[in-house]
Short mmCIF file of C-alpha atoms in Angstrom, two decimals:
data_model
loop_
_atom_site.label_atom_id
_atom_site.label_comp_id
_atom_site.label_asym_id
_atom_site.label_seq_id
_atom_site.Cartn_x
_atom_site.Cartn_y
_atom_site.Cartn_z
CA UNK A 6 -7.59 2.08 -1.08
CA UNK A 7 -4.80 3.94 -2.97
CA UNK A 8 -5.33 7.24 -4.97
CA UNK A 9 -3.15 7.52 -7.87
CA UNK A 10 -2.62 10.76 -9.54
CA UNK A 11 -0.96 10.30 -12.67
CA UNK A 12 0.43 13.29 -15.29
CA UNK A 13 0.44 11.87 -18.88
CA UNK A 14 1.71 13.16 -21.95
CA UNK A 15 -1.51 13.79 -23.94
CA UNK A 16 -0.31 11.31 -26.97
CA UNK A 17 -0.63 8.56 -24.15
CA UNK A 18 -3.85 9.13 -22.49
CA UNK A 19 -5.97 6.65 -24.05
CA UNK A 20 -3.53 3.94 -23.45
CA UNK A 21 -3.72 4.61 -19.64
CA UNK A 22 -7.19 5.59 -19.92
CA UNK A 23 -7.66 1.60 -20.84
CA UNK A 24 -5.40 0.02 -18.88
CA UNK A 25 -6.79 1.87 -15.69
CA UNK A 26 -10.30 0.78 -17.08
CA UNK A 27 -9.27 -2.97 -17.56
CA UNK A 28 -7.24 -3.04 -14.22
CA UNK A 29 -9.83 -4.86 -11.64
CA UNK A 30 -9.67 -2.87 -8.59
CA UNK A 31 -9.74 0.41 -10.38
CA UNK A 32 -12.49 2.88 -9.94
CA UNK A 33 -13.12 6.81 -9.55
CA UNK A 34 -11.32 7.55 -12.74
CA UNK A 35 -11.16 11.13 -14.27
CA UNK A 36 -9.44 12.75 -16.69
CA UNK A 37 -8.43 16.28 -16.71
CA UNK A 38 -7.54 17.08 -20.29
CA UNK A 39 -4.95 19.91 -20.56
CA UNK A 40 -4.82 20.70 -17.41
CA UNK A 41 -0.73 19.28 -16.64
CA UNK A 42 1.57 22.07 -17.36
CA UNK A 43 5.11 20.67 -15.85
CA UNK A 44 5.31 18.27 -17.33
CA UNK A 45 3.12 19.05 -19.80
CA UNK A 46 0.07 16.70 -20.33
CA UNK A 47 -2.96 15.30 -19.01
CA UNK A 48 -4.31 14.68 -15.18
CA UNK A 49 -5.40 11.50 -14.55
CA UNK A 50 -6.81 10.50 -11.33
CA UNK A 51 -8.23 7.39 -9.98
CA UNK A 52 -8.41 5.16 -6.93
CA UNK A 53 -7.35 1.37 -6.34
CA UNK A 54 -7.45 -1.22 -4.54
CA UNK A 55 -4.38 -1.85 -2.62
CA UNK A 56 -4.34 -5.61 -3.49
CA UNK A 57 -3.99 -4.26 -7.13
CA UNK A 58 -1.63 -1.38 -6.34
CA UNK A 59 1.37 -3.31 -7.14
CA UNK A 60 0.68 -4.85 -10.56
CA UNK A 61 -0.88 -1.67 -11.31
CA UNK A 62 1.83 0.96 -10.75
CA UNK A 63 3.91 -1.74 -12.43
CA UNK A 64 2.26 -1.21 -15.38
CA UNK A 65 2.22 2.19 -15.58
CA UNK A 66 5.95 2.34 -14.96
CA UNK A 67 6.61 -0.40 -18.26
CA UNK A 68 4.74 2.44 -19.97
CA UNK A 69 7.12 4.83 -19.03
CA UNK A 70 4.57 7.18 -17.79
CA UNK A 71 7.06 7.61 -14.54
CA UNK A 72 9.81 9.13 -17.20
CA UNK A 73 7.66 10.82 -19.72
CA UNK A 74 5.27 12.16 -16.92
CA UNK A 75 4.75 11.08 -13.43
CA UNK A 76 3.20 8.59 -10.71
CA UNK A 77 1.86 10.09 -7.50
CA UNK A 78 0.56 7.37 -4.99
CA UNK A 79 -0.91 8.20 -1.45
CA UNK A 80 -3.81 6.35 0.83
CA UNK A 81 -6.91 6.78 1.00
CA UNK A 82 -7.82 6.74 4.86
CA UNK A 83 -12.23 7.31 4.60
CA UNK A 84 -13.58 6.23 1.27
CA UNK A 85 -17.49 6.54 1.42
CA UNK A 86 -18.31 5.10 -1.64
CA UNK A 87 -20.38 2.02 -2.66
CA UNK A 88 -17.88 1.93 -6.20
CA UNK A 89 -14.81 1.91 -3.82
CA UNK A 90 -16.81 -0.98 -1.91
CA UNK A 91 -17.32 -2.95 -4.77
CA UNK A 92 -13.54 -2.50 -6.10
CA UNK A 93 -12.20 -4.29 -2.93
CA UNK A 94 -14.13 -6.73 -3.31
CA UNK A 95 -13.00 -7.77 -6.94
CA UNK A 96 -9.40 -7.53 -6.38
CA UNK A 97 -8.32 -10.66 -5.72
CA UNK A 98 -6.49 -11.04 -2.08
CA UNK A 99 -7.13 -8.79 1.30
CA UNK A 100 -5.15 -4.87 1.29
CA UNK A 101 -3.51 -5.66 4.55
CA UNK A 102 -1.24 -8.72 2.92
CA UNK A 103 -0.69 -6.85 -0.30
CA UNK A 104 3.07 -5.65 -0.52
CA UNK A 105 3.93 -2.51 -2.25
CA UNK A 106 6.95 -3.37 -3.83
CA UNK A 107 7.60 0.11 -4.98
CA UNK A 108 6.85 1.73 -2.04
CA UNK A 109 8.68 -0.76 0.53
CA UNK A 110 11.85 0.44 -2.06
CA UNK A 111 10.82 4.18 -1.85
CA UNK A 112 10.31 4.07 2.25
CA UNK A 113 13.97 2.06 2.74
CA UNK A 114 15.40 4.35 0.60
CA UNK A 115 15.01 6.98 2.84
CA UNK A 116 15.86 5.11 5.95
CA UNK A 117 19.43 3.55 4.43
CA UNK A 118 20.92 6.58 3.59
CA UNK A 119 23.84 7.47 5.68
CA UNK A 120 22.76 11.05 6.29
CA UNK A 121 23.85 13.45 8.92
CA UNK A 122 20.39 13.05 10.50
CA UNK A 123 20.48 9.07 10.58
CA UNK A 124 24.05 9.55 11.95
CA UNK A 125 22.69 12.22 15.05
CA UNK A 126 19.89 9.93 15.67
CA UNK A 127 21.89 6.71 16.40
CA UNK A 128 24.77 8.41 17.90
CA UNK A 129 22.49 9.68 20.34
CA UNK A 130 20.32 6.82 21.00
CA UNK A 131 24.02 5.18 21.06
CA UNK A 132 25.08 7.59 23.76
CA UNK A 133 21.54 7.33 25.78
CA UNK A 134 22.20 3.55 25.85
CA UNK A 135 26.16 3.83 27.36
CA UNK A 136 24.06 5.95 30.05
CA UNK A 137 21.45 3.32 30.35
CA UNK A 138 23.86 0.43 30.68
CA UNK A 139 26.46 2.23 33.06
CA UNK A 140 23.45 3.27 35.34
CA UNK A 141 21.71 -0.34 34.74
CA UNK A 142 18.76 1.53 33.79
CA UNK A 143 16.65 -0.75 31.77
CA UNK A 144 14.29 2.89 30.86
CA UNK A 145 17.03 4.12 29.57
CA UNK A 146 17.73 1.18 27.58
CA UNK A 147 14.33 0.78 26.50
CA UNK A 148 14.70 4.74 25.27
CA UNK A 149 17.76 4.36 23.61
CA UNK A 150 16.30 1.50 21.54
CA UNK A 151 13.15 3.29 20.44
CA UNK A 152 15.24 6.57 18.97
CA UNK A 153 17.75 4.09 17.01
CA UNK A 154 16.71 4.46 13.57
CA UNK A 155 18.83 1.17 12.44
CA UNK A 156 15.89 -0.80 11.37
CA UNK A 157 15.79 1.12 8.32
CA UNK A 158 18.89 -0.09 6.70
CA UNK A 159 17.89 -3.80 7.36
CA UNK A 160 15.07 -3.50 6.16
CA UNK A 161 16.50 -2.40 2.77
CA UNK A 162 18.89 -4.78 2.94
CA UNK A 163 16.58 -7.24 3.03
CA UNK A 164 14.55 -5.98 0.51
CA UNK A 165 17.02 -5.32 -2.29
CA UNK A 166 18.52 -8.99 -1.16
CA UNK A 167 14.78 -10.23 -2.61
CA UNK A 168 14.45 -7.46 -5.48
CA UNK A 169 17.94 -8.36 -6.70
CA UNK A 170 19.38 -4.79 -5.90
CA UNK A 171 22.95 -4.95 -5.50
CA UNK A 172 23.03 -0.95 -5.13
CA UNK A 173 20.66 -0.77 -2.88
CA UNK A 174 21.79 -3.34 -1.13
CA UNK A 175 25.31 -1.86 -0.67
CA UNK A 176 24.08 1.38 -0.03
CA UNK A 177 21.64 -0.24 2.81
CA UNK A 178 25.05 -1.98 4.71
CA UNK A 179 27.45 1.27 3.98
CA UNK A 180 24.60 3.29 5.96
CA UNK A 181 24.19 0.32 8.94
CA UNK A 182 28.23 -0.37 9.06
CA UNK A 183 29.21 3.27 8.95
CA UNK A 184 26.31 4.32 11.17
CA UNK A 185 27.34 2.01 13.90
CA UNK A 186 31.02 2.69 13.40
CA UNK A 187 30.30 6.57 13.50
CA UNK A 188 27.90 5.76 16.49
CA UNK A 189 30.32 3.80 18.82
CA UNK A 190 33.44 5.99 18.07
CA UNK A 191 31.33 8.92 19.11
CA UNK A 192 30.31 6.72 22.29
CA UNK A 193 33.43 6.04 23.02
CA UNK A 194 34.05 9.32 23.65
CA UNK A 195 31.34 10.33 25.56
CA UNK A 196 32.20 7.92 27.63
CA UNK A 197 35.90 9.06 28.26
CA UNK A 198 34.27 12.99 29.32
CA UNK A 199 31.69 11.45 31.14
CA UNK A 200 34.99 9.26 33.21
CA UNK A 201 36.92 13.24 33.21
CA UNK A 202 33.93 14.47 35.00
CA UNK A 203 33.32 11.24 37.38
CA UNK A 204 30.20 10.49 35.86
CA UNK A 205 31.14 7.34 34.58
CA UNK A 206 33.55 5.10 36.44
CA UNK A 207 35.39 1.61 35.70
CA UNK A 208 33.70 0.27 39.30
CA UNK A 209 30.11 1.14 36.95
CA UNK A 210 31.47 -1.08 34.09
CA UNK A 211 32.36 -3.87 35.92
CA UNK A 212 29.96 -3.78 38.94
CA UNK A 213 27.09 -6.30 39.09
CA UNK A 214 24.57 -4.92 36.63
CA UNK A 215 21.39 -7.45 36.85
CA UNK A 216 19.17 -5.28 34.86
CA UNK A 217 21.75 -4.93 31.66
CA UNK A 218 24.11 -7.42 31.95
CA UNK A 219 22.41 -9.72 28.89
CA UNK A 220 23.68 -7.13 26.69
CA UNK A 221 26.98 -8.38 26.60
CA UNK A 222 25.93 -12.36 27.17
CA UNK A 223 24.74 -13.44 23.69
CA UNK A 224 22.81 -16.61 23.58
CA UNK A 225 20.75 -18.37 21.13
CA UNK A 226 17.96 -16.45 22.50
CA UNK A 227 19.34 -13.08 21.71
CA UNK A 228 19.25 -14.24 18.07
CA UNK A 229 15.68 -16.35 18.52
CA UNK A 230 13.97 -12.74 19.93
CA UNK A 231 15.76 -10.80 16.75
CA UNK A 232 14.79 -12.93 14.48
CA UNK A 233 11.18 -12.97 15.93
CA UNK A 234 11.32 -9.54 15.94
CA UNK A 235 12.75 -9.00 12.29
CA UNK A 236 9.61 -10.83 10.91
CA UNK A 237 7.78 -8.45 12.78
CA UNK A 238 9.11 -5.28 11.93
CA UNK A 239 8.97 -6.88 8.15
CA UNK A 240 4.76 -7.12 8.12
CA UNK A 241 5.03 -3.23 9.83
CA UNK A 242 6.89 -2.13 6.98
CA UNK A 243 4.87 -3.76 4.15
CA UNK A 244 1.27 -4.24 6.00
CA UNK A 245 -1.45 -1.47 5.51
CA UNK A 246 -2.60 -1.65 8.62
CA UNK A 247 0.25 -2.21 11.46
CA UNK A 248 1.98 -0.14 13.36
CA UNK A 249 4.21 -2.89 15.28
CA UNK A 250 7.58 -1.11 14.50
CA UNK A 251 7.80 0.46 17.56
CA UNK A 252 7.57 -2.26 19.48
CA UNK A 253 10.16 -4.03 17.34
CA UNK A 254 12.78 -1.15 18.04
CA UNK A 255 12.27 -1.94 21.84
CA UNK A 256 12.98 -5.93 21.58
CA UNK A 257 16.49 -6.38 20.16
CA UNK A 258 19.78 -4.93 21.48
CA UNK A 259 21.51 -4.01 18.37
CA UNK A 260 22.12 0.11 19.98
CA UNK A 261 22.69 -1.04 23.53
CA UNK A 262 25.01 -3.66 22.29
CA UNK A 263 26.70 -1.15 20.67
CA UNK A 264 26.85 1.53 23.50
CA UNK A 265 28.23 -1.47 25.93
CA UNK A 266 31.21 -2.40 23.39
CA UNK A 267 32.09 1.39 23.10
CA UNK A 268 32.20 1.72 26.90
CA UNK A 269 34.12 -1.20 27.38
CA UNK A 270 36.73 -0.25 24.78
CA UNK A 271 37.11 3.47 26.64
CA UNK A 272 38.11 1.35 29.65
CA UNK A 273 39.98 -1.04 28.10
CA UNK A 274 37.07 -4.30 28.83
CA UNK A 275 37.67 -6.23 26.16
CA UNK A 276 35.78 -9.32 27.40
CA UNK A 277 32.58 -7.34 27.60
CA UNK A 278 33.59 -5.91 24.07
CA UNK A 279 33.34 -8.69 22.45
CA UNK A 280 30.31 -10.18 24.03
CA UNK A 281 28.68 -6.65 23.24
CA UNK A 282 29.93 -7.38 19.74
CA UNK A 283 29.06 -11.11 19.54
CA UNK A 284 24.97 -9.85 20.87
CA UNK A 285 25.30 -7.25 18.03
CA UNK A 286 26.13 -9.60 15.48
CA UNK A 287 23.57 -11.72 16.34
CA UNK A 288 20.98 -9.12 16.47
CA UNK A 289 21.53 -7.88 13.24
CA UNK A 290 22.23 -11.53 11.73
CA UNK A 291 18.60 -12.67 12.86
CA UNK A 292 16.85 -9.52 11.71
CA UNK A 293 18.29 -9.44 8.17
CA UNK A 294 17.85 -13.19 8.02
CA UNK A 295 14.20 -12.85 9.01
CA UNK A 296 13.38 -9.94 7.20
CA UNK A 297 14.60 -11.89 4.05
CA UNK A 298 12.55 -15.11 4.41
CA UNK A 299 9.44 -12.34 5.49
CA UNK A 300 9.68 -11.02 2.55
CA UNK A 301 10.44 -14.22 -0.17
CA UNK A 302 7.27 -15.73 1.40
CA UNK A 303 4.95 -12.54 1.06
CA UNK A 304 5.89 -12.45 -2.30
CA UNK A 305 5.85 -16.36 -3.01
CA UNK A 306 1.99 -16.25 -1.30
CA UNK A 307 0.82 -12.99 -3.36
CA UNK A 308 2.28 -14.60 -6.87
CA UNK A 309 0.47 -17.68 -5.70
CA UNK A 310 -2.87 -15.94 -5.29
CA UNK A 311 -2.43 -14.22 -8.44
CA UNK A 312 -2.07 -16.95 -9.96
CA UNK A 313 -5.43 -18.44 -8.26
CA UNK A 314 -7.61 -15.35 -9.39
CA UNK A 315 -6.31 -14.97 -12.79
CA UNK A 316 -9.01 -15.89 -15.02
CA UNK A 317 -8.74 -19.97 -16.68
CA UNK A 318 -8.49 -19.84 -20.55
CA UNK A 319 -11.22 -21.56 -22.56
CA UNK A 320 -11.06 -24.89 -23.32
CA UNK A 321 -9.68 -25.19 -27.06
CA UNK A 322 -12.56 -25.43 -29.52
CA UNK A 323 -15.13 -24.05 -27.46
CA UNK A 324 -17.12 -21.44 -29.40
#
């Protein structure tokens, strides 16, 4: 279930009042006349199914109420309640396949922007992986992957690709391009004062490195396991109930491939460079691509079973 609490200016409160009471799914409403004072207006609370979440906050926004007052939309994790009960089970579909368009938008927003947080985070998961692949430590590479934070700009990528977003969209590949380019410059540094204090060494770079040495070998199944793992992190983002993107950090190479290239560059590798580029590429190719298609079919399915549920109209000339 969602809650929604909802501030409406008081000239408005009946028309929300009836579209919350004609919105199947809805239950738990109450109105708290007055009691709004910035903005000024009337509380209105009320929970929802998720299936109905979408359609529902889309609504309220084509009223405006998100200008002239405000939308406030959190979960519900316990519900005891046999109206909640019986609200699932009229909204049409199940809560875990329902997307939250508005949400998804609100949650990649945060992740794509290139902030000096994002840019810490991947710089140092960046740095942990030139460690990782220079020690052939495939913990380290497996910690390096789980701090990256990269998955967020994909995933807005891909969803302002299917919303029609050019802005976001733009914003989404300045934060993943400049991220990465900040990220590997910075790399490539640490790895020259790691070489001044003999911590790193060219015999490292080029030694036999059986534990890390796919990260600079691109093959179809680098892109195969990122594209796997795009749908994946996809159904984390947008499903109620899965907490998979963890796991997705930890299957594609897009930060180690990036520490490798950096480290080669700083010793002048460019062989391993470009193969570290090609299995980035790839990476990020399959994820986006994945994502996308994740995404067009969630929404393809849901319109479909809206379409299912929506009541038939009555044959002409019945009475």
């Amino acid at each position: 279930m969602l809650h929604l609490r909802l501030i409406v200016p008081a000239d408005r409160s009946d028309e929300v009042v009836r579209l919350l009471e004609d919105t199947v799914g809805c239950t738990h409403l109450a109105v708290l006349t007055g009691a709004a004072r910035s903005p000024a207006g009337d509380v209105v609370l009320c929970d929802v199914a998720r299936e109905a979440g979408d359609e529902l906050i889309g609504a309220l926004r084509a009223l405006g109420i998100d200008k002239s007052g405000s939308i406030t939309v959190g979960d519900v994790d316990l519900t005891l309640s046999a109206h909640a009960d019986q609200a699932e089970e009229d909204a049409p579909g199940d809560g875990a396949d329902a997307v939250l368009w508005e949400e998804l938008s609100d949650a990649t927003h945060e992740e794509s922007t290139l902030s000096v947080t994002y840019l810490a985070f991947l710089s140092v998961a960046t740095m942990l992986a030139a460690c990782g692949v220079m020690l052939d430590n495939a913990i380290l590479i497996v910690g390096a992957m789980a701090v990256g934070p990269e998955f967020g700009p994909l995933a807005g990528i891909c969803t302002a690709l299917v919303k029609r977003v050019p802005r976001m969209a733009l914003r989404s590949a300045w934060a993943l391009i400049g991220g990465f380019a900040v990220a590997m410059v910075m790399t490539a540094g640490f790895a020259w004062v790691m070489d001044a204090f003999d911590l790193f060494t060219r015999s490292m770079i080029e030694g036999e490195r059986p534990n890390t040495a796919f990260i600079w070998q691109p093959d179809w199944m680098s892109f195969v396991v990122a594209f796997l793992a795009g749908i994946a992190g996809t159904l984390s983002l947008t499903s109620a109930k899965s907490g998979a993107l963890i796991g997705v950090a930890i299957s594609v190479t897009t930060v180690p491939a990036a520490a490798n290239a950096a480290v080669a560059f700083s010793y002048k590798d460019y062989g391993q460079m470009s193969g570290s580029a090609g299995q980035l590429l790839a990476n990020l190719g399959g994820i986006v691509l994945a994502g996308t298609l994740t995404l067009l079919v969630q929404k393809g399915l849901w319109a479909a079973r809206r379409r299912r549920a929506a009541p038939k109209p009555a044959p002409s000339g019945s009475m």
